[in-house]
Amino acid sequence: MKRNRSLFLAFLILAIRLLPVTAFEWPQGGVTEKSFAAVFGQLRGQSFSSSLVFSQPAEISAIKSGTVIAVLGGSDSEMGWFHSPLGNAVIIAHEDGLLSVYGNLTQVVVNESTPQVAGGTKLGTSGSSGWQSGQSSLELQVIDTEQDSAINPRLLMPRLQQELPISLYGITAIGRNGETLELRTRKSLPAGTYKLYRGREQEFFPHVTSVAVNGAAVETITFDTLTRAGRRLAVAGRRPYNATETYPTLDKQFLAEITLTKGRNTLSVTVADINGKEYTANYTLEVW
């Protein structure tokens, strides 16, 4: 009986995890790992990107059934979560308390009087009606109105067969006195508390970062959602981290705050993409 109950619970958990993959659709066709100009959680200006920004214009459709509650014009001002001008945009409310927002459209074919739309219904065509820079097009946001948070749209979309590889380089520890230690070459350092960072590139972005010291987990940061911490957006780890803490410079991404004690310490840094593929770097440090 216990075994059957365990199997049932395991099946239920699996079903829940698979539900978002089958319930939502990509807003445009032909999506690959190279289709994005910016991804959720990346640094965008002085804050996190709460959107998934596509790089090529396309016909845009609803990611799930819902009701069109607003069509914004290019001159509309900021509205709550919609922290940057979205150009022409469509907002759809879904039964599960989610809003999907489709910004930077050049053509809109629905309006507020449109009856409830099904997933896959054409909303318009993306292009460049917002204030985006560089090569970009549709800006897709998913807002959880009950939790007052932004959800990473990639969590809800069907998984891609491939993801861009993630580099693990430039792992540095910065002590309280401000000294920066490159762990690739520095194998001995004084005991104390350090902030740990990885080198950050624009193209390759991890979905999860985690750090362990001597086999014990110290920190895990997952870019699933963004919530408000005061007046700023924050990603969740052991505590909320805002964009300034996560990206103190353009070439660094925060991983953890660690404490190293005297003796031999083993440090493990792992990053993973949204499909769970992991990349790990291990360091053996003599601490005095």
PDB file of C-alpha atoms in Angstrom:
ATOM      1  CA  MET A   1       0.000   0.000   0.000  1.00  0.00           C
ATOM      2  CA  LYS A   2       2.793   2.423   0.935  1.00  0.00           C
ATOM      3  CA  ARG A   3       4.590   1.593  -2.289  1.00  0.00           C
ATOM      4  CA  ASN A   4       1.444   2.239  -4.350  1.00  0.00           C
ATOM      5  CA  ARG A   5       0.910   5.527  -2.517  1.00  0.00           C
ATOM      6  CA  SER A   6       4.501   6.563  -3.238  1.00  0.00           C
ATOM      7  CA  LEU A   7       4.081   5.693  -6.898  1.00  0.00           C
ATOM      8  CA  PHE A   8       0.860   7.722  -7.022  1.00  0.00           C
ATOM      9  CA  LEU A   9       2.521  10.748  -5.420  1.00  0.00           C
ATOM     10  CA  ALA A  10       5.466  10.479  -7.797  1.00  0.00           C
ATOM     11  CA  PHE A  11       3.072  10.318 -10.758  1.00  0.00           C
ATOM     12  CA  LEU A  12       1.098  13.293  -9.438  1.00  0.00           C
ATOM     13  CA  ILE A  13       4.242  15.398  -9.018  1.00  0.00           C
ATOM     14  CA  LEU A  14       5.384  14.437 -12.523  1.00  0.00           C
ATOM     15  CA  ALA A  15       1.983  15.366 -13.949  1.00  0.00           C
ATOM     16  CA  ILE A  16       2.080  18.760 -12.253  1.00  0.00           C
ATOM     17  CA  ARG A  17       5.572  19.414 -13.600  1.00  0.00           C
ATOM     18  CA  LEU A  18       4.517  18.473 -17.104  1.00  0.00           C
ATOM     19  CA  LEU A  19       1.284  20.487 -17.020  1.00  0.00           C
ATOM     20  CA  PRO A  20       2.793  23.885 -17.989  1.00  0.00           C
ATOM     21  CA  VAL A  21       4.601  22.297 -20.938  1.00  0.00           C
ATOM     22  CA  THR A  22       1.357  20.979 -22.428  1.00  0.00           C
ATOM     23  CA  ALA A  23      -0.933  23.887 -21.429  1.00  0.00           C
ATOM     24  CA  PHE A  24       0.983  26.740 -23.079  1.00  0.00           C
ATOM     25  CA  GLU A  25       2.148  27.355 -26.634  1.00  0.00           C
ATOM     26  CA  TRP A  26       4.943  29.413 -28.108  1.00  0.00           C
ATOM     27  CA  PRO A  27       3.646  32.820 -29.267  1.00  0.00           C
ATOM     28  CA  GLN A  28       5.366  32.482 -32.628  1.00  0.00           C
ATOM     29  CA  GLY A  29       6.547  29.654 -34.843  1.00  0.00           C
ATOM     30  CA  GLY A  30      10.021  28.342 -35.557  1.00  0.00           C
ATOM     31  CA  VAL A  31      11.446  29.044 -32.102  1.00  0.00           C
ATOM     32  CA  THR A  32      14.976  27.750 -31.438  1.00  0.00           C
ATOM     33  CA  GLU A  33      17.609  28.421 -28.805  1.00  0.00           C
ATOM     34  CA  LYS A  34      18.825  31.319 -30.973  1.00  0.00           C
ATOM     35  CA  SER A  35      15.438  33.073 -31.203  1.00  0.00           C
ATOM     36  CA  PHE A  36      15.891  35.412 -28.226  1.00  0.00           C
ATOM     37  CA  ALA A  37      17.407  38.880 -28.060  1.00  0.00           C
ATOM     38  CA  ALA A  38      17.097  38.958 -24.251  1.00  0.00           C
ATOM     39  CA  VAL A  39      15.936  36.417 -21.696  1.00  0.00           C
ATOM     40  CA  PHE A  40      14.189  36.623 -18.352  1.00  0.00           C
ATOM     41  CA  GLY A  41      16.488  37.605 -15.479  1.00  0.00           C
ATOM     42  CA  GLN A  42      19.249  39.148 -17.563  1.00  0.00           C
ATOM     43  CA  LEU A  43      20.458  42.638 -16.769  1.00  0.00           C
ATOM     44  CA  ARG A  44      18.476  45.174 -18.777  1.00  0.00           C
ATOM     45  CA  GLY A  45      19.374  48.763 -18.100  1.00  0.00           C
ATOM     46  CA  GLN A  46      19.565  49.062 -14.320  1.00  0.00           C
ATOM     47  CA  SER A  47      17.156  46.208 -13.554  1.00  0.00           C
ATOM     48  CA  PHE A  48      16.299  42.617 -14.404  1.00  0.00           C
ATOM     49  CA  SER A  49      14.529  41.808 -17.623  1.00  0.00           C
ATOM     50  CA  SER A  50      11.061  40.583 -16.659  1.00  0.00           C
ATOM     51  CA  SER A  51      10.386  39.647 -20.291  1.00  0.00           C
ATOM     52  CA  LEU A  52      11.405  37.192 -22.943  1.00  0.00           C
ATOM     53  CA  VAL A  53      12.391  39.281 -25.971  1.00  0.00           C
ATOM     54  CA  PHE A  54      12.431  37.674 -29.403  1.00  0.00           C
ATOM     55  CA  SER A  55      14.888  38.738 -32.074  1.00  0.00           C
ATOM     56  CA  GLN A  56      12.855  38.359 -35.279  1.00  0.00           C
ATOM     57  CA  PRO A  57       9.466  39.797 -36.357  1.00  0.00           C
ATOM     58  CA  ALA A  58       6.707  37.206 -36.696  1.00  0.00           C
ATOM     59  CA  GLU A  59       2.979  36.555 -36.547  1.00  0.00           C
ATOM     60  CA  ILE A  60       2.057  36.485 -32.839  1.00  0.00           C
ATOM     61  CA  SER A  61      -0.572  34.304 -31.185  1.00  0.00           C
ATOM     62  CA  ALA A  62      -1.941  33.774 -27.670  1.00  0.00           C
ATOM     63  CA  ILE A  63       0.089  31.356 -25.547  1.00  0.00           C
ATOM     64  CA  LYS A  64      -3.045  30.097 -23.778  1.00  0.00           C
ATOM     65  CA  SER A  65      -6.811  30.641 -23.852  1.00  0.00           C
ATOM     66  CA  GLY A  66      -8.040  33.757 -22.076  1.00  0.00           C
ATOM     67  CA  THR A  67      -9.775  37.123 -22.454  1.00  0.00           C
ATOM     68  CA  VAL A  68      -8.277  40.239 -24.001  1.00  0.00           C
ATOM     69  CA  ILE A  69      -8.496  42.879 -21.265  1.00  0.00           C
ATOM     70  CA  ALA A  70      -6.391  45.665 -22.772  1.00  0.00           C
ATOM     71  CA  VAL A  71      -4.824  46.841 -25.992  1.00  0.00           C
ATOM     72  CA  LEU A  72      -2.172  49.496 -25.389  1.00  0.00           C
ATOM     73  CA  GLY A  73      -0.985  52.019 -27.944  1.00  0.00           C
ATOM     74  CA  GLY A  74       2.613  53.083 -28.432  1.00  0.00           C
ATOM     75  CA  SER A  75       2.100  56.298 -26.458  1.00  0.00           C
ATOM     76  CA  ASP A  76       0.788  54.647 -23.262  1.00  0.00           C
ATOM     77  CA  SER A  77       2.785  55.413 -20.133  1.00  0.00           C
ATOM     78  CA  GLU A  78       4.165  52.952 -17.588  1.00  0.00           C
ATOM     79  CA  MET A  79       1.638  50.595 -15.980  1.00  0.00           C
ATOM     80  CA  GLY A  80       2.715  48.619 -12.917  1.00  0.00           C
ATOM     81  CA  TRP A  81       4.757  45.636 -14.042  1.00  0.00           C
ATOM     82  CA  PHE A  82       4.997  47.085 -17.536  1.00  0.00           C
ATOM     83  CA  HIS A  83       8.043  49.062 -16.529  1.00  0.00           C
ATOM     84  CA  SER A  84       9.190  49.994 -20.028  1.00  0.00           C
ATOM     85  CA  PRO A  85       7.178  51.366 -22.947  1.00  0.00           C
ATOM     86  CA  LEU A  86       5.915  48.313 -24.816  1.00  0.00           C
ATOM     87  CA  GLY A  87       4.734  50.052 -27.956  1.00  0.00           C
ATOM     88  CA  ASN A  88       1.543  48.436 -29.232  1.00  0.00           C
ATOM     89  CA  ALA A  89       0.664  45.678 -26.761  1.00  0.00           C
ATOM     90  CA  VAL A  90      -2.048  43.150 -25.974  1.00  0.00           C
ATOM     91  CA  ILE A  91      -2.824  41.918 -22.443  1.00  0.00           C
ATOM     92  CA  ILE A  92      -4.717  38.664 -21.920  1.00  0.00           C
ATOM     93  CA  ALA A  93      -6.169  37.455 -18.605  1.00  0.00           C
ATOM     94  CA  HIS A  94      -6.199  33.711 -17.938  1.00  0.00           C
ATOM     95  CA  GLU A  95      -8.360  31.680 -15.555  1.00  0.00           C
ATOM     96  CA  ASP A  96      -5.401  30.741 -13.335  1.00  0.00           C
ATOM     97  CA  GLY A  97      -4.662  34.322 -12.253  1.00  0.00           C
ATOM     98  CA  LEU A  98      -1.998  34.904 -14.907  1.00  0.00           C
ATOM     99  CA  LEU A  99      -1.685  37.758 -17.353  1.00  0.00           C
ATOM    100  CA  SER A 100       0.237  37.382 -20.591  1.00  0.00           C
ATOM    101  CA  VAL A 101       1.530  40.585 -22.174  1.00  0.00           C
ATOM    102  CA  TYR A 102       2.585  40.826 -25.821  1.00  0.00           C
ATOM    103  CA  GLY A 103       4.527  44.016 -26.478  1.00  0.00           C
ATOM    104  CA  ASN A 104       6.304  45.619 -29.416  1.00  0.00           C
ATOM    105  CA  LEU A 105       3.628  44.774 -31.975  1.00  0.00           C
ATOM    106  CA  THR A 106       3.382  46.631 -35.264  1.00  0.00           C
ATOM    107  CA  GLN A 107      -0.081  45.265 -36.058  1.00  0.00           C
ATOM    108  CA  VAL A 108      -2.869  44.257 -33.629  1.00  0.00           C
ATOM    109  CA  VAL A 109      -5.904  42.309 -34.877  1.00  0.00           C
ATOM    110  CA  VAL A 110      -7.837  41.977 -31.575  1.00  0.00           C
ATOM    111  CA  ASN A 111      -9.403  44.443 -29.120  1.00  0.00           C
ATOM    112  CA  GLU A 112     -11.062  44.585 -25.707  1.00  0.00           C
ATOM    113  CA  SER A 113     -14.406  43.590 -27.186  1.00  0.00           C
ATOM    114  CA  THR A 114     -12.932  40.400 -28.622  1.00  0.00           C
ATOM    115  CA  PRO A 115     -14.582  37.326 -27.082  1.00  0.00           C
ATOM    116  CA  GLN A 116     -12.432  34.903 -25.166  1.00  0.00           C
ATOM    117  CA  VAL A 117      -9.559  33.778 -27.366  1.00  0.00           C
ATOM    118  CA  ALA A 118      -8.208  30.250 -27.594  1.00  0.00           C
ATOM    119  CA  GLY A 119      -4.542  29.381 -27.351  1.00  0.00           C
ATOM    120  CA  GLY A 120      -2.969  29.896 -30.754  1.00  0.00           C
ATOM    121  CA  THR A 121      -5.366  32.713 -31.774  1.00  0.00           C
ATOM    122  CA  LYS A 122      -3.595  35.364 -33.849  1.00  0.00           C
ATOM    123  CA  LEU A 123      -3.109  38.627 -31.951  1.00  0.00           C
ATOM    124  CA  GLY A 124      -1.048  40.570 -34.463  1.00  0.00           C
ATOM    125  CA  THR A 125       2.437  40.918 -35.892  1.00  0.00           C
ATOM    126  CA  SER A 126       5.573  41.866 -34.000  1.00  0.00           C
ATOM    127  CA  GLY A 127       8.080  44.406 -35.183  1.00  0.00           C
ATOM    128  CA  SER A 128       9.456  47.529 -33.555  1.00  0.00           C
ATOM    129  CA  SER A 129       6.823  49.783 -32.001  1.00  0.00           C
ATOM    130  CA  GLY A 130       8.339  49.952 -28.513  1.00  0.00           C
ATOM    131  CA  TRP A 131      11.530  51.420 -27.111  1.00  0.00           C
ATOM    132  CA  GLN A 132      13.708  48.380 -27.614  1.00  0.00           C
ATOM    133  CA  SER A 133      17.239  48.770 -28.901  1.00  0.00           C
ATOM    134  CA  GLY A 134      19.172  46.524 -31.234  1.00  0.00           C
ATOM    135  CA  GLN A 135      17.659  43.543 -33.039  1.00  0.00           C
ATOM    136  CA  SER A 136      14.495  42.697 -31.110  1.00  0.00           C
ATOM    137  CA  SER A 137      10.807  42.124 -31.636  1.00  0.00           C
ATOM    138  CA  LEU A 138       8.056  40.535 -29.497  1.00  0.00           C
ATOM    139  CA  GLU A 139       8.403  41.250 -25.780  1.00  0.00           C
ATOM    140  CA  LEU A 140       6.513  38.557 -23.849  1.00  0.00           C
ATOM    141  CA  GLN A 141       5.730  38.919 -20.143  1.00  0.00           C
ATOM    142  CA  VAL A 142       3.783  36.591 -17.846  1.00  0.00           C
ATOM    143  CA  ILE A 143       2.497  38.137 -14.617  1.00  0.00           C
ATOM    144  CA  ASP A 144       1.115  36.233 -11.623  1.00  0.00           C
ATOM    145  CA  THR A 145      -1.472  38.645 -10.232  1.00  0.00           C
ATOM    146  CA  GLU A 146      -2.058  36.586  -7.078  1.00  0.00           C
ATOM    147  CA  GLN A 147       1.619  36.493  -6.095  1.00  0.00           C
ATOM    148  CA  ASP A 148       2.448  39.929  -7.565  1.00  0.00           C
ATOM    149  CA  SER A 149       5.390  38.451  -9.423  1.00  0.00           C
ATOM    150  CA  ALA A 150       6.700  38.024 -12.943  1.00  0.00           C
ATOM    151  CA  ILE A 151       7.127  34.453 -14.172  1.00  0.00           C
ATOM    152  CA  ASN A 152       9.856  33.320 -16.523  1.00  0.00           C
ATOM    153  CA  PRO A 153       7.895  32.585 -19.747  1.00  0.00           C
ATOM    154  CA  ARG A 154      10.334  29.789 -20.569  1.00  0.00           C
ATOM    155  CA  LEU A 155       8.916  27.776 -17.634  1.00  0.00           C
ATOM    156  CA  LEU A 156       5.546  27.598 -19.362  1.00  0.00           C
ATOM    157  CA  MET A 157       6.646  26.972 -22.924  1.00  0.00           C
ATOM    158  CA  PRO A 158       7.380  23.589 -24.544  1.00  0.00           C
ATOM    159  CA  ARG A 159      11.029  22.711 -24.037  1.00  0.00           C
ATOM    160  CA  LEU A 160      13.464  23.240 -26.902  1.00  0.00           C
ATOM    161  CA  GLN A 161      15.620  20.344 -28.003  1.00  0.00           C
ATOM    162  CA  GLN A 162      18.789  22.394 -27.608  1.00  0.00           C
ATOM    163  CA  GLU A 163      19.938  25.268 -25.424  1.00  0.00           C
ATOM    164  CA  LEU A 164      22.922  27.557 -25.791  1.00  0.00           C
ATOM    165  CA  PRO A 165      25.911  26.196 -23.838  1.00  0.00           C
ATOM    166  CA  ILE A 166      26.828  27.963 -20.605  1.00  0.00           C
ATOM    167  CA  SER A 167      30.411  28.912 -19.846  1.00  0.00           C
ATOM    168  CA  LEU A 168      31.881  28.636 -16.358  1.00  0.00           C
ATOM    169  CA  TYR A 169      34.856  30.947 -16.211  1.00  0.00           C
ATOM    170  CA  GLY A 170      36.186  33.838 -14.189  1.00  0.00           C
ATOM    171  CA  ILE A 171      35.114  32.414 -10.823  1.00  0.00           C
ATOM    172  CA  THR A 172      36.290  34.999  -8.317  1.00  0.00           C
ATOM    173  CA  ALA A 173      36.025  35.476  -4.562  1.00  0.00           C
ATOM    174  CA  ILE A 174      35.917  38.992  -3.163  1.00  0.00           C
ATOM    175  CA  GLY A 175      36.805  39.416   0.506  1.00  0.00           C
ATOM    176  CA  ARG A 176      35.438  41.992   2.901  1.00  0.00           C
ATOM    177  CA  ASN A 177      38.512  44.132   2.329  1.00  0.00           C
ATOM    178  CA  GLY A 178      37.691  44.259  -1.388  1.00  0.00           C
ATOM    179  CA  GLU A 179      40.521  41.989  -2.545  1.00  0.00           C
ATOM    180  CA  THR A 180      39.564  40.009  -5.667  1.00  0.00           C
ATOM    181  CA  LEU A 181      40.891  36.443  -5.847  1.00  0.00           C
ATOM    182  CA  GLU A 182      40.807  34.502  -9.122  1.00  0.00           C
ATOM    183  CA  LEU A 183      40.171  30.886  -8.063  1.00  0.00           C
ATOM    184  CA  ARG A 184      41.562  29.384 -11.254  1.00  0.00           C
ATOM    185  CA  THR A 185      45.040  30.470 -10.193  1.00  0.00           C
ATOM    186  CA  ARG A 186      44.680  31.187  -6.470  1.00  0.00           C
ATOM    187  CA  LYS A 187      44.682  27.979  -4.405  1.00  0.00           C
ATOM    188  CA  SER A 188      45.533  29.401  -0.994  1.00  0.00           C
ATOM    189  CA  LEU A 189      43.681  32.186   0.813  1.00  0.00           C
ATOM    190  CA  PRO A 190      42.912  33.376   4.343  1.00  0.00           C
ATOM    191  CA  ALA A 191      39.874  32.171   6.278  1.00  0.00           C
ATOM    192  CA  GLY A 192      36.881  34.455   6.181  1.00  0.00           C
ATOM    193  CA  THR A 193      33.703  35.402   4.357  1.00  0.00           C
ATOM    194  CA  TYR A 194      33.731  35.975   0.610  1.00  0.00           C
ATOM    195  CA  LYS A 195      31.275  36.918  -2.103  1.00  0.00           C
ATOM    196  CA  LEU A 196      31.539  34.569  -5.048  1.00  0.00           C
ATOM    197  CA  TYR A 197      30.971  35.584  -8.675  1.00  0.00           C
ATOM    198  CA  ARG A 198      31.149  34.038 -12.133  1.00  0.00           C
ATOM    199  CA  GLY A 199      32.219  35.764 -15.316  1.00  0.00           C
ATOM    200  CA  ARG A 200      29.118  36.953 -17.172  1.00  0.00           C
ATOM    201  CA  GLU A 201      28.627  36.867 -20.910  1.00  0.00           C
ATOM    202  CA  GLN A 202      25.677  38.313 -22.815  1.00  0.00           C
ATOM    203  CA  GLU A 203      24.738  35.267 -24.903  1.00  0.00           C
ATOM    204  CA  PHE A 204      24.864  32.434 -22.369  1.00  0.00           C
ATOM    205  CA  PHE A 205      22.678  32.679 -19.320  1.00  0.00           C
ATOM    206  CA  PRO A 206      22.120  30.032 -16.622  1.00  0.00           C
ATOM    207  CA  HIS A 207      18.651  29.263 -15.322  1.00  0.00           C
ATOM    208  CA  VAL A 208      19.981  27.999 -11.988  1.00  0.00           C
ATOM    209  CA  THR A 209      23.230  28.691 -10.132  1.00  0.00           C
ATOM    210  CA  SER A 210      24.274  26.784  -7.022  1.00  0.00           C
ATOM    211  CA  VAL A 211      27.298  26.684  -4.743  1.00  0.00           C
ATOM    212  CA  ALA A 212      28.434  24.069  -2.215  1.00  0.00           C
ATOM    213  CA  VAL A 213      31.312  24.184   0.280  1.00  0.00           C
ATOM    214  CA  ASN A 214      32.670  20.852   1.527  1.00  0.00           C
ATOM    215  CA  GLY A 215      29.619  19.108   0.113  1.00  0.00           C
ATOM    216  CA  ALA A 216      27.087  21.320   1.906  1.00  0.00           C
ATOM    217  CA  ALA A 217      24.776  23.507  -0.194  1.00  0.00           C
ATOM    218  CA  VAL A 218      25.361  27.191   0.502  1.00  0.00           C
ATOM    219  CA  GLU A 219      23.207  28.967  -2.079  1.00  0.00           C
ATOM    220  CA  THR A 220      20.870  28.215  -4.967  1.00  0.00           C
ATOM    221  CA  ILE A 221      19.474  30.998  -7.139  1.00  0.00           C
ATOM    222  CA  THR A 222      16.778  30.081  -9.649  1.00  0.00           C
ATOM    223  CA  PHE A 223      15.519  32.489 -12.292  1.00  0.00           C
ATOM    224  CA  ASP A 224      11.921  31.224 -12.181  1.00  0.00           C
ATOM    225  CA  THR A 225      10.251  34.392 -10.940  1.00  0.00           C
ATOM    226  CA  LEU A 226      10.947  38.004 -10.064  1.00  0.00           C
ATOM    227  CA  THR A 227       9.242  39.577  -7.062  1.00  0.00           C
ATOM    228  CA  ARG A 228       9.293  43.022  -5.507  1.00  0.00           C
ATOM    229  CA  ALA A 229      11.780  43.809  -2.760  1.00  0.00           C
ATOM    230  CA  GLY A 230      10.899  47.335  -1.779  1.00  0.00           C
ATOM    231  CA  ARG A 231      10.673  49.288  -5.017  1.00  0.00           C
ATOM    232  CA  ARG A 232      12.967  46.996  -6.985  1.00  0.00           C
ATOM    233  CA  LEU A 233      12.672  43.618  -8.670  1.00  0.00           C
ATOM    234  CA  ALA A 234      14.516  40.756  -6.988  1.00  0.00           C
ATOM    235  CA  VAL A 235      15.408  37.140  -7.688  1.00  0.00           C
ATOM    236  CA  ALA A 236      15.071  34.609  -4.871  1.00  0.00           C
ATOM    237  CA  GLY A 237      17.952  32.852  -3.172  1.00  0.00           C
ATOM    238  CA  ARG A 238      18.569  32.559   0.556  1.00  0.00           C
ATOM    239  CA  ARG A 239      17.188  36.085   0.470  1.00  0.00           C
ATOM    240  CA  PRO A 240      15.965  38.366  -2.322  1.00  0.00           C
ATOM    241  CA  TYR A 241      18.760  39.801  -4.484  1.00  0.00           C
ATOM    242  CA  ASN A 242      18.158  42.893  -6.607  1.00  0.00           C
ATOM    243  CA  ALA A 243      19.849  43.545  -9.937  1.00  0.00           C
ATOM    244  CA  THR A 244      22.654  45.647  -8.451  1.00  0.00           C
ATOM    245  CA  GLU A 245      23.586  42.838  -6.074  1.00  0.00           C
ATOM    246  CA  THR A 246      23.276  40.168  -8.759  1.00  0.00           C
ATOM    247  CA  TYR A 247      25.196  42.137 -11.396  1.00  0.00           C
ATOM    248  CA  PRO A 248      27.585  44.515  -9.596  1.00  0.00           C
ATOM    249  CA  THR A 249      29.500  45.028 -12.852  1.00  0.00           C
ATOM    250  CA  LEU A 250      28.753  44.208 -16.469  1.00  0.00           C
ATOM    251  CA  ASP A 251      31.106  41.215 -16.399  1.00  0.00           C
ATOM    252  CA  LYS A 252      30.142  39.611 -13.057  1.00  0.00           C
ATOM    253  CA  GLN A 253      27.163  37.603 -11.799  1.00  0.00           C
ATOM    254  CA  PHE A 254      26.682  36.922  -8.088  1.00  0.00           C
ATOM    255  CA  LEU A 255      26.685  33.274  -7.012  1.00  0.00           C
ATOM    256  CA  ALA A 256      26.841  33.127  -3.221  1.00  0.00           C
ATOM    257  CA  GLU A 257      28.301  34.452  -0.015  1.00  0.00           C
ATOM    258  CA  ILE A 258      30.545  31.763   1.459  1.00  0.00           C
ATOM    259  CA  THR A 259      32.542  31.258   4.639  1.00  0.00           C
ATOM    260  CA  LEU A 260      35.848  29.417   4.384  1.00  0.00           C
ATOM    261  CA  THR A 261      37.388  27.929   7.530  1.00  0.00           C
ATOM    262  CA  LYS A 262      40.995  26.938   8.164  1.00  0.00           C
ATOM    263  CA  GLY A 263      42.119  23.754   6.463  1.00  0.00           C
ATOM    264  CA  ARG A 264      41.320  22.224   3.105  1.00  0.00           C
ATOM    265  CA  ASN A 265      38.038  23.434   1.592  1.00  0.00           C
ATOM    266  CA  THR A 266      36.312  22.025  -1.484  1.00  0.00           C
ATOM    267  CA  LEU A 267      34.225  24.507  -3.440  1.00  0.00           C
ATOM    268  CA  SER A 268      31.740  23.428  -6.119  1.00  0.00           C
ATOM    269  CA  VAL A 269      30.030  25.826  -8.507  1.00  0.00           C
ATOM    270  CA  THR A 270      27.224  24.512 -10.719  1.00  0.00           C
ATOM    271  CA  VAL A 271      25.141  26.266 -13.348  1.00  0.00           C
ATOM    272  CA  ALA A 272      22.264  24.680 -15.260  1.00  0.00           C
ATOM    273  CA  ASP A 273      20.117  25.581 -18.252  1.00  0.00           C
ATOM    274  CA  ILE A 274      16.328  25.394 -18.230  1.00  0.00           C
ATOM    275  CA  ASN A 275      16.444  21.763 -19.365  1.00  0.00           C
ATOM    276  CA  GLY A 276      18.537  20.869 -16.316  1.00  0.00           C
ATOM    277  CA  LYS A 277      21.825  20.328 -18.132  1.00  0.00           C
ATOM    278  CA  GLU A 278      24.538  21.132 -15.612  1.00  0.00           C
ATOM    279  CA  TYR A 279      28.060  22.530 -15.866  1.00  0.00           C
ATOM    280  CA  THR A 280      30.245  22.224 -12.749  1.00  0.00           C
ATOM    281  CA  ALA A 281      33.625  23.587 -11.676  1.00  0.00           C
ATOM    282  CA  ASN A 282      35.365  22.295  -8.542  1.00  0.00           C
ATOM    283  CA  TYR A 283      38.141  24.019  -6.588  1.00  0.00           C
ATOM    284  CA  THR A 284      40.304  22.680  -3.772  1.00  0.00           C
ATOM    285  CA  LEU A 285      41.472  25.557  -1.561  1.00  0.00           C
ATOM    286  CA  GLU A 286      44.003  25.608   1.250  1.00  0.00           C
ATOM    287  CA  VAL A 287      42.662  28.075   3.801  1.00  0.00           C
ATOM    288  CA  TRP A 288      44.919  29.530   6.513  1.00  0.00           C
TER     289      TRP A 288
END
